[in-house]
Short mmCIF file of C-alpha atoms and ligand atoms in Angstrom, two decimals:
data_model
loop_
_atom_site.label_atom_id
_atom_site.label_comp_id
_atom_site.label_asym_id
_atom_site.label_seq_id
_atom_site.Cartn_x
_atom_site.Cartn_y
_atom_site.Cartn_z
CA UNK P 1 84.15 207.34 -23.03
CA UNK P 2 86.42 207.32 -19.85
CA UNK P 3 89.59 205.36 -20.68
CA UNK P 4 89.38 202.63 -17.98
CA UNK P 5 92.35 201.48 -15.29
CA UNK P 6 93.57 198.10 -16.14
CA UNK P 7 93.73 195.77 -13.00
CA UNK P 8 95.12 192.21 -12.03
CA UNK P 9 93.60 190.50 -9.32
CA UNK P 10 95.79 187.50 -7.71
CA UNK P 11 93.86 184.58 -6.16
CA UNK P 12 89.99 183.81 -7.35
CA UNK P 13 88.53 181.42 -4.10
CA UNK P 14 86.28 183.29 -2.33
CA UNK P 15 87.30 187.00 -2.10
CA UNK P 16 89.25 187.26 -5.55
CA UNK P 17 85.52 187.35 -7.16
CA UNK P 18 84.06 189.99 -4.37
CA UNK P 19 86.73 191.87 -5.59
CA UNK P 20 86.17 191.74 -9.19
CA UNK P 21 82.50 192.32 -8.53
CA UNK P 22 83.02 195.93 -6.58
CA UNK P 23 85.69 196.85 -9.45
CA UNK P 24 83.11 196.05 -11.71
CA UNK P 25 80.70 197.87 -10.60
CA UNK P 26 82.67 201.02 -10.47
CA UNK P 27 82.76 201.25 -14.03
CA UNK P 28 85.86 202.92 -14.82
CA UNK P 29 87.80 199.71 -14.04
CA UNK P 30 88.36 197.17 -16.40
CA UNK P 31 89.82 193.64 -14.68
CA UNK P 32 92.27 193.14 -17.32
CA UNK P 33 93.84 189.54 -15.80
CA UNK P 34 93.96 187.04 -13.17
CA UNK P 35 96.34 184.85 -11.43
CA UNK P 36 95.77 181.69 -10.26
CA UNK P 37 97.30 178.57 -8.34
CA UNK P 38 98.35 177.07 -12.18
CA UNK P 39 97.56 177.59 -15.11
CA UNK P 40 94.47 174.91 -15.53
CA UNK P 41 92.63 176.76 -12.44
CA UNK P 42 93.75 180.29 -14.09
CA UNK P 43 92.17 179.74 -17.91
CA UNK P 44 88.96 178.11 -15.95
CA UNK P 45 88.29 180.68 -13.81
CA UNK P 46 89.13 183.26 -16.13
CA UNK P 47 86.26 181.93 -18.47
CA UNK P 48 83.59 181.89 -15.70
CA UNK P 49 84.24 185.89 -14.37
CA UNK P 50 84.66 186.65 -18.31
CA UNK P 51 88.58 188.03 -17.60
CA UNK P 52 90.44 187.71 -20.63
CA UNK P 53 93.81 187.13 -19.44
CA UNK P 54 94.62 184.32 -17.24
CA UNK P 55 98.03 183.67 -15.61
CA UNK P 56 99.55 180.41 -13.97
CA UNK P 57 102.09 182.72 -12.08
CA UNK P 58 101.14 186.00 -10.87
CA UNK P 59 104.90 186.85 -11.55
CA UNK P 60 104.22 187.00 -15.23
CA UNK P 61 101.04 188.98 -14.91
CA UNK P 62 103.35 191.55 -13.35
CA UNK P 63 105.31 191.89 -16.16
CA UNK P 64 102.05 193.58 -18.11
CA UNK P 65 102.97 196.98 -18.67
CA UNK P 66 99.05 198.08 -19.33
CA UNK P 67 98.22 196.37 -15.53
CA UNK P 68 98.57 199.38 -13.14
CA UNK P 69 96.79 198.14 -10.06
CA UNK P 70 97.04 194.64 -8.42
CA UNK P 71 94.42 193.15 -5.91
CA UNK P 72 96.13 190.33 -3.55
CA UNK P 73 93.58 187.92 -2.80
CA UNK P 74 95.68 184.94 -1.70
CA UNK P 75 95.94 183.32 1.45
CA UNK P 76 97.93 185.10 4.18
CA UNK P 77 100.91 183.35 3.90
CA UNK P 78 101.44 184.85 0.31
CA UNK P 79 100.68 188.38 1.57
CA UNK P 80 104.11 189.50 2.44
CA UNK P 81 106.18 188.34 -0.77
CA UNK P 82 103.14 189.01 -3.65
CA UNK P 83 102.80 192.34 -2.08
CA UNK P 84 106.05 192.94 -2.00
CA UNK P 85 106.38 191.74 -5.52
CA UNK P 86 103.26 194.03 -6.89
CA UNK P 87 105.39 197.21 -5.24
CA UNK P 88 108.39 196.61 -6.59
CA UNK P 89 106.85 195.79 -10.31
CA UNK P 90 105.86 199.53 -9.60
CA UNK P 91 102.10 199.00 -9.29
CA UNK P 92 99.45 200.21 -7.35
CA UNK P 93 99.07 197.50 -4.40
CA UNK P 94 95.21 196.31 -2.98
CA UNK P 95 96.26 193.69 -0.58
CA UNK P 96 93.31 191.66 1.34
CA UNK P 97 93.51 191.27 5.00
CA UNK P 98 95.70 190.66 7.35
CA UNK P 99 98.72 192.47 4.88
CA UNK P 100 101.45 189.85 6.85
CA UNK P 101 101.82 187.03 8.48
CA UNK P 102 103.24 189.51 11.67
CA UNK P 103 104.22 192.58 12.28
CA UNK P 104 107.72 192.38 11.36
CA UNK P 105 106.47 191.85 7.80
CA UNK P 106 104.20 194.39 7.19
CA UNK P 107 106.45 197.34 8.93
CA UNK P 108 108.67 196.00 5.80
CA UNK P 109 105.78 196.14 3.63
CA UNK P 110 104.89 200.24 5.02
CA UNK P 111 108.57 201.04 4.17
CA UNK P 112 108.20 200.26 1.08
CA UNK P 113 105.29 201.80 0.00
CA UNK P 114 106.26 204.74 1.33
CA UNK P 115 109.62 204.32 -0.68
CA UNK P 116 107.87 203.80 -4.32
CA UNK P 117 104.66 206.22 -3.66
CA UNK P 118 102.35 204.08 -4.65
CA UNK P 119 98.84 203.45 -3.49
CA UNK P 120 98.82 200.87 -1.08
CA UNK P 121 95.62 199.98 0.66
CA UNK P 122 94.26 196.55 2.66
CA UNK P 123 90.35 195.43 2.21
CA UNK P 124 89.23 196.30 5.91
CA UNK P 125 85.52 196.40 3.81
CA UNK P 126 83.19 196.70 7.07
CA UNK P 127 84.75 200.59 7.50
CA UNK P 128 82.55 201.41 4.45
CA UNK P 129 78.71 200.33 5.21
CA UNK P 130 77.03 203.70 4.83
CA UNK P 131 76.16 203.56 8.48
CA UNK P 132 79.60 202.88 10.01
CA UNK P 133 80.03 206.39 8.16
CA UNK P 134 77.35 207.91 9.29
CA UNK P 135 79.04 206.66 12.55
CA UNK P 136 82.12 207.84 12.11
CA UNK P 137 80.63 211.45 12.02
CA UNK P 138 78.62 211.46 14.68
CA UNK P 139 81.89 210.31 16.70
CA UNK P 140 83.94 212.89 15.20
CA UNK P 141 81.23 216.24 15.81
CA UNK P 142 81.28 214.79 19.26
CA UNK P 143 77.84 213.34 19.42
CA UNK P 144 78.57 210.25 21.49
CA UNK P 145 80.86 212.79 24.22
CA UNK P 146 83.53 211.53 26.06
CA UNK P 147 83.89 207.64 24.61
CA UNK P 148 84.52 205.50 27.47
CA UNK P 149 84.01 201.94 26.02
CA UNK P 150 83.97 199.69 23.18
CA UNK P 151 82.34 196.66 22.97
CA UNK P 152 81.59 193.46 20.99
CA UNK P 153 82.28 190.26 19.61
CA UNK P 154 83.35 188.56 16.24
CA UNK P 155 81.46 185.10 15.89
CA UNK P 156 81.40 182.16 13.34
CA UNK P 157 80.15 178.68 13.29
CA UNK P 158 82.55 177.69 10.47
CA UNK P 159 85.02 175.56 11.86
CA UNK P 160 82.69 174.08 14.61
CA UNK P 161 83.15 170.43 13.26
CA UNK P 162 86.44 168.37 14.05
CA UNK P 163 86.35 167.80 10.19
CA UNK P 164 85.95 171.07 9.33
CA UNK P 165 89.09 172.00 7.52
CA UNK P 166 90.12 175.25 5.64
CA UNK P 167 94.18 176.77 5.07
CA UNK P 168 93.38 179.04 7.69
CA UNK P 169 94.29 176.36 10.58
CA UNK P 170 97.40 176.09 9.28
CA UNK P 171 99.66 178.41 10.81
CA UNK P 172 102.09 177.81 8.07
CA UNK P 173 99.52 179.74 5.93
CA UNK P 174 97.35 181.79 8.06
CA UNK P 175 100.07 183.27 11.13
CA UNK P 176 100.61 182.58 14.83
CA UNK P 177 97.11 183.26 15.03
CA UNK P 178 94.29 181.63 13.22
CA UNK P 179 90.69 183.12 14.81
CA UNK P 180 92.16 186.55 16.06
CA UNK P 181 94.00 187.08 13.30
CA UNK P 182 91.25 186.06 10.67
CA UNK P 183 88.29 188.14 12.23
CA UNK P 184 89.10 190.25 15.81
CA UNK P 185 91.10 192.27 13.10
CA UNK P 186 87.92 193.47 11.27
CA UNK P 187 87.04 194.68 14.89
CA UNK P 188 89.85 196.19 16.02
CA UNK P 189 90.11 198.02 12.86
CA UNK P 190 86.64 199.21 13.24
CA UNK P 191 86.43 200.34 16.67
CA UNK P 192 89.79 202.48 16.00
CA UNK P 193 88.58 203.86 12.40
CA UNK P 194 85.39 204.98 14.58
CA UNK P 195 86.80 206.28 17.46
CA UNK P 196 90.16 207.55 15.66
CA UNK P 197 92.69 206.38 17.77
CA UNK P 198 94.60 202.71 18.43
CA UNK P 199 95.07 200.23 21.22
CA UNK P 200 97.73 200.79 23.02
CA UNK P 201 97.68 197.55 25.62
CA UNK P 202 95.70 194.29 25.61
CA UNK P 203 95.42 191.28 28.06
CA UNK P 204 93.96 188.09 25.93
CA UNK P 205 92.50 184.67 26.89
CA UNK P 206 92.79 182.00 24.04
CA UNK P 207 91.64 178.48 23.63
CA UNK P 208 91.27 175.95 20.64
CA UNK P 209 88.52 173.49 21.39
CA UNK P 210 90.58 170.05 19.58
CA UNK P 211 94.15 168.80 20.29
CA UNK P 212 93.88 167.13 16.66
CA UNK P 213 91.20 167.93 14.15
CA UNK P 214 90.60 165.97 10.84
CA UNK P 215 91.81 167.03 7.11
CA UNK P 216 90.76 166.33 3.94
CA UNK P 217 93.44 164.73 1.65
CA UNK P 218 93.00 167.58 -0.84
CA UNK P 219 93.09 171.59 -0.50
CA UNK P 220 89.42 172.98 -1.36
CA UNK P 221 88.29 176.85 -1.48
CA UNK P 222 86.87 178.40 2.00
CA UNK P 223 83.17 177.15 2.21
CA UNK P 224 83.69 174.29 0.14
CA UNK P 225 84.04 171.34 2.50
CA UNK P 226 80.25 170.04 3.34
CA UNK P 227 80.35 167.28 0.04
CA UNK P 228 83.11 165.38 1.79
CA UNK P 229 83.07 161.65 3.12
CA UNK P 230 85.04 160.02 6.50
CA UNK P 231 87.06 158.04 4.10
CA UNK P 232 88.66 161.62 2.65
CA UNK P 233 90.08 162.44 5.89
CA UNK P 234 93.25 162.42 7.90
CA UNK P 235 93.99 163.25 11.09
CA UNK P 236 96.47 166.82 12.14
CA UNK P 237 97.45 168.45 15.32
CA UNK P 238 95.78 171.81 15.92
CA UNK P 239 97.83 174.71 16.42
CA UNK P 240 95.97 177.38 15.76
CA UNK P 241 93.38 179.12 18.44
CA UNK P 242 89.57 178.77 17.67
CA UNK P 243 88.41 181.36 20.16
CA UNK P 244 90.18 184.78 22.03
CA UNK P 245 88.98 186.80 24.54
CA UNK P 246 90.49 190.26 24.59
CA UNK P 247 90.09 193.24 27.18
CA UNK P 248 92.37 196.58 25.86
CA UNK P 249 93.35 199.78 26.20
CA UNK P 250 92.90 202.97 23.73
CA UNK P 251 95.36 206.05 23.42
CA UNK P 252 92.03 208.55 24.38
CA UNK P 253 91.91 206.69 27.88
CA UNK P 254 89.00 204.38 26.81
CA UNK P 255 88.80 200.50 27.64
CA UNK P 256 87.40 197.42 24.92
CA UNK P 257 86.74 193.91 25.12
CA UNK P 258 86.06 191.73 22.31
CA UNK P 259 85.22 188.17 21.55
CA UNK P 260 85.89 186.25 18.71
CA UNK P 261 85.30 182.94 17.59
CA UNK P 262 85.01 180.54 14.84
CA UNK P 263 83.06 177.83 16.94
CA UNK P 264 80.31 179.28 18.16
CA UNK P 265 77.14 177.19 16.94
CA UNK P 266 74.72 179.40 14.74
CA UNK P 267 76.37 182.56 14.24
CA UNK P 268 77.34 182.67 10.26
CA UNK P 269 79.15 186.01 10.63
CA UNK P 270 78.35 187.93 14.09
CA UNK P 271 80.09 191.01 13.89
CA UNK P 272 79.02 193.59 16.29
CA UNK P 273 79.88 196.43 18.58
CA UNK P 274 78.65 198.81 20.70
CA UNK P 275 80.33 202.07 21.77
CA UNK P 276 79.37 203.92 24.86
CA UNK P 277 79.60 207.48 24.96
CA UNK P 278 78.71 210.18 27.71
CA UNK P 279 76.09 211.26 25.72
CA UNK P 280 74.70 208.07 24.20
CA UNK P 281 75.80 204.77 22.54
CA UNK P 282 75.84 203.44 19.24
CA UNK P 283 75.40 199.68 18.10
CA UNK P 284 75.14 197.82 14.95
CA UNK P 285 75.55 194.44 13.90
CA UNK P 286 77.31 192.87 10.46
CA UNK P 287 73.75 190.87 9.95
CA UNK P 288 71.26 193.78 9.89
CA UNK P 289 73.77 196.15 8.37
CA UNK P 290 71.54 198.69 7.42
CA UNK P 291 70.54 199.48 10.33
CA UNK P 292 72.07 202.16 13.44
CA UNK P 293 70.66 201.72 16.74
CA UNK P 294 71.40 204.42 19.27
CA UNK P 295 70.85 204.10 22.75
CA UNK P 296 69.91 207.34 25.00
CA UNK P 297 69.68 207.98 28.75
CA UNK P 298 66.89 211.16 28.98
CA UNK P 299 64.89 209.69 25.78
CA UNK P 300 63.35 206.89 23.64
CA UNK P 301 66.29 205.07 21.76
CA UNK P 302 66.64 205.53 17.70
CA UNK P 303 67.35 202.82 14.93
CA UNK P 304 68.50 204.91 12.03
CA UNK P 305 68.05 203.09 8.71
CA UNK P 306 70.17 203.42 5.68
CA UNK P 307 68.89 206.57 3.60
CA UNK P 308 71.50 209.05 1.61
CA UNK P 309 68.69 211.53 2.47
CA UNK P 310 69.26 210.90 6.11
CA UNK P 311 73.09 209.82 6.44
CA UNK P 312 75.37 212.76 7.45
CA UNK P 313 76.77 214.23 4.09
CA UNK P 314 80.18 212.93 4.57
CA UNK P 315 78.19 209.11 4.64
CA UNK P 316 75.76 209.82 2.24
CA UNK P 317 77.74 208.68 -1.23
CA UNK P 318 78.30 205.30 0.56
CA UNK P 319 74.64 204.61 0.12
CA UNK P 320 74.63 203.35 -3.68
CA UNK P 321 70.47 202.87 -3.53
CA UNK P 322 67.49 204.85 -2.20
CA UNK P 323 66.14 204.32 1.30
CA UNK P 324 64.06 201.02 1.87
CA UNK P 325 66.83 199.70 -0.43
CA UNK P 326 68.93 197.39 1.52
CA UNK P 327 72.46 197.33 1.00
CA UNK P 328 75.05 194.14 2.18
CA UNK P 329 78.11 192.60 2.51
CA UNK P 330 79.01 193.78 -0.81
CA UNK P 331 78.93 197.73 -0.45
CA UNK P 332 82.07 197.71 1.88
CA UNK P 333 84.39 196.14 -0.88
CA UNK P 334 82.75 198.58 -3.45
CA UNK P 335 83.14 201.67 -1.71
CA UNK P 336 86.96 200.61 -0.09
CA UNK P 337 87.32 200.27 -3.97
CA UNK P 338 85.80 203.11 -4.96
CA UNK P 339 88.29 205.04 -2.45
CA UNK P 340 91.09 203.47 -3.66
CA UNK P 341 90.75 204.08 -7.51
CA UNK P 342 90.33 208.04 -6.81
CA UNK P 343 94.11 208.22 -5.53
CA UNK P 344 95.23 205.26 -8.66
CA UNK P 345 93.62 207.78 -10.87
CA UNK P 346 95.99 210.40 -8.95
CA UNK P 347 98.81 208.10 -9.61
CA UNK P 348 100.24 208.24 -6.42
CA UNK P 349 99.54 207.25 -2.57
CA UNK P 350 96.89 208.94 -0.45
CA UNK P 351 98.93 210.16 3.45
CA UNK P 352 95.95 210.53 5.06
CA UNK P 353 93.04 207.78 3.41
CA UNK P 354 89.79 207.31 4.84
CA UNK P 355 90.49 203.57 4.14
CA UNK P 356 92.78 201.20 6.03
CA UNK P 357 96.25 201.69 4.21
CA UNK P 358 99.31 199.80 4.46
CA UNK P 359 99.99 201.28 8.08
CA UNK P 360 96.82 200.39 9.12
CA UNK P 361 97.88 197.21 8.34
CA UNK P 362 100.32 197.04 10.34
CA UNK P 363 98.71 198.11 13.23
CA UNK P 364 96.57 195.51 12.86
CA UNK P 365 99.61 193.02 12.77
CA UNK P 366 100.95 194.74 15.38
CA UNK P 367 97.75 194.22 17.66
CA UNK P 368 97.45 190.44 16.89
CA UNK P 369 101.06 189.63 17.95
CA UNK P 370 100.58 191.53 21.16
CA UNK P 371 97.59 189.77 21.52
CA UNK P 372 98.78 186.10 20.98
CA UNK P 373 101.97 187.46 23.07
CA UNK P 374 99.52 188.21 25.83
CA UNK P 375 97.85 184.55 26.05
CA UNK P 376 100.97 182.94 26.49
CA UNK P 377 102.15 185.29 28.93
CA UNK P 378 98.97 185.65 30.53
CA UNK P 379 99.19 188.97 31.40
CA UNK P 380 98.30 192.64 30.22
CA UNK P 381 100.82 193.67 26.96
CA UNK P 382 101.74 196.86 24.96
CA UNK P 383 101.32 197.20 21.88
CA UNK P 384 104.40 197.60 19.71
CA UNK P 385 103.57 199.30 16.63
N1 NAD H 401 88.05 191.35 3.83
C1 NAD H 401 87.27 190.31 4.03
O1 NAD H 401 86.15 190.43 4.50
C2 NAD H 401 87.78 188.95 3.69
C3 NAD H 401 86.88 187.88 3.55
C4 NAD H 401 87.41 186.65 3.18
C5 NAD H 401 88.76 186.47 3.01
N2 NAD H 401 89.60 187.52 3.19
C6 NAD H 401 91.07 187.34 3.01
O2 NAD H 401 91.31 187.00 1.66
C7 NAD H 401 92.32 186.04 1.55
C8 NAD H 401 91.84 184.84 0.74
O3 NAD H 401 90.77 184.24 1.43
P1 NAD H 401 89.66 183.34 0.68
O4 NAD H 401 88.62 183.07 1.69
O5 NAD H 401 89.29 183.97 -0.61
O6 NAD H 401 90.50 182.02 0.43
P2 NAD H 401 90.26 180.89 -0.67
O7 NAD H 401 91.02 179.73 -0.21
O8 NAD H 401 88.81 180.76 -0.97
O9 NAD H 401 90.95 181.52 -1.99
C9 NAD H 401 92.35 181.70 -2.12
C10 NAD H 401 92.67 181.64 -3.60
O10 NAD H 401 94.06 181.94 -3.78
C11 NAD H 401 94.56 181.03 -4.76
N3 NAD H 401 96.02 180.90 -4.66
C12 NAD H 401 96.74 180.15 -3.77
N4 NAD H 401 98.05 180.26 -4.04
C13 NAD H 401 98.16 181.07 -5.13
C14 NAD H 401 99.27 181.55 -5.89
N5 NAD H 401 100.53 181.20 -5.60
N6 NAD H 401 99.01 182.37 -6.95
C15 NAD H 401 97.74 182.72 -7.27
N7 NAD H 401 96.66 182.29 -6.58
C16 NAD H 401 96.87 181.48 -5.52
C17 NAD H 401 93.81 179.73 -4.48
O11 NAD H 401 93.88 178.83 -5.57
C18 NAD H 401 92.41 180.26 -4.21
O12 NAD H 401 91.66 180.41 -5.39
C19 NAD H 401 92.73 185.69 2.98
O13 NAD H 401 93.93 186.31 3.31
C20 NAD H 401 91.61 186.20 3.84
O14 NAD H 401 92.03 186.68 5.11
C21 NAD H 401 89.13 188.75 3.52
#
């Protein structure tokens, strides 16, 4: 049997477990220990995933010498220093999304990285749907032609509610930038993955529907707040945005415009885009994810449907099940993983991964401060990477 790479994963709300899930389904991983808040929440989650060690300080799990790999799955605010801490304990670094709370973190976070050649890799999971790959290919073997346009929009209904309460509209926790930061990331890093190049300018409306907005008087895990009563409340100033509007500019000369939102009544988790091509367009959408539609000018239009038979060969070992099969939310994660554990079994960092490393990290960083830069300024903003 394959000796398997012991990992530590850091923070068990709701990502920590999507995490261990995809690891475990890899099956040359084992999830060795987790971290938690304290050490109550620790030994009781570690008993429901079935991990066997269970830390009240991730600063002692780093201290296991058989732990090579270590998943950050905090909240953002504990991105920069846990990170930082994982690289300098001289393991292999999986940090969620976004890797800072700006961008003058996470070009700290790239220096170092490149300093202790390790792997270093954020979960930018969408990239890895087996037909975003598929994608991917047909954009690079110049299928689409000259891309001119990328479009879409990043909607949630999540925080509709004035009581609707979660970290992430505290900018103490989350950044400068709550919605943008949380979800127009996934976009941006898609669109640029797919058309393999990065915004270079952007010009951003942003708006946050409540002056105040009510709390409850405890913390609770993302998701978790429909069981509460008025009486559990308390009232907070908002300073956080709930919805951006952004219109940019790519380094190949092509425009974008995005919306995203976290208000916007029925949509659970609208991610789409659409990219326009001289030769035809492409579209897909988060909710029917196994599905490709492309959009022609001279003929009937095509949905493509997840097969491995069918997916260009660089897509096809995305696709995990036959065709009919539907795959979902849960095949990003386990193929970003997947990609990441080849170079951890290499020992060492990958220059040129197919998945979003730390750099691509920062670019992300980089495009959410120009963007929240941008709405105060109101006017059209470079991006500084
Ligand atoms: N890639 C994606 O699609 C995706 C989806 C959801 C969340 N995320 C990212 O994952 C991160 C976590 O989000 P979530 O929704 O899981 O939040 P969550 O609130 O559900 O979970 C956060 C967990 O971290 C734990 N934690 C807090 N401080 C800690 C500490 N000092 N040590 C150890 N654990 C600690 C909390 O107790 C909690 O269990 C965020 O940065 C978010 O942006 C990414």
């Amino acid at each position: 049997m394959r000796k398997k790479i012991k990992v530590g994963v850091i923070g068990t709300g709701f990502i920590g477990p999507v995490h261990v899930e995809a690891l475990r389904r890899l099956g040359n991983i084992e999830v060795a220990a987790l971290a938690e808040v304290n050490q109550e929440v620790a030994d009781k989650k570690a008993v429901a995933m079935g991990i066997p060690r269970a830390y009240g300080n991730y600063k002692d799990m780093l201290k296991d010498p058989e732990i090579v790999a270590v998943h950050n799955c905090t909240p953002n605010n504990l991105h920069f220093p846990v990170n930082r801490d994982i690289l300098n304990a001289g393991k292999h670094c999986i940090s969620e999304k976004p890797l800072a709370l700006d961008s003058k973190q996470s070009k700290e976070l790239v220096k170092l990285a490149a300093k202790k050649n390790l792997v270093n890799a954020v979960n930018f999971n969408y990239r890895f749907n087996p037909v975003i790959q598929h994608a991917r290919a047909m954009i690079a073997n110049g299928e689409l032609g000259t891309i001119w346009n990328a479009r879409g929009t990043y909607v949630q209904d999540w925080l509709i509610n004035q009581t609707d309460y979660n970290w992430r509209i505290n900018p103490e926790h989350t950044g400068a930038s709550r919605c943008f930061g949380d979800i127009g990331s996934h976009w941006c890093d898609m669109v640029q993955m797919l058309m393999g190049c990065h915004v270079t300018d952007v010009v951003a409306e942003s708006m946050k529907v409540y002056g105040h907005r009510l709390r409850p008087k405890r913390e609770i895990e993302a998701f978790a707040g429909k069981a509460l009563k008025p009486k559990d409340y308390k009232k907070y100033p908002v300073k956080t945005e709930d919805l951006v509007m952004v219109m940019m500019k790519f380094e190949n000369g092509a425009t974008g415009s995005t919306t995203t939102s976290q208000i916007s009544a029925g949509y659970k988790n609208g991610f789409t885009f659409a990219i326009d091509g001289s030769k035809c367009s492409i579209f897909w959408d988060q909710q029917r994810p196994n599905e490709l539609w492309i959009g022609y000018r001279e003929k009937g239009n095509e949905v493509l449907l997840k097969d491995g038979t069918l997916l260009k060969p660089e897509a096809a070992r995305f696709a995990h099940y036959p065709g009919g099969h539907n795959e979902g939310y849960d095949v990003g994660p386990k193929n970003f993983c997947m990609l990441v554990y080849e170079d951890v079994a290499k020992g060492r960092k990958n220059k040129k991964p197919l998945y979003a490393d730390f750099y691509a990290g920062h670019v992300e960083m980089a495009i959410v401060d120009a963007v929240m830069a941008s709405a105060k300024a109101r006017k059209w903003t470079k991006v500084k990477y």
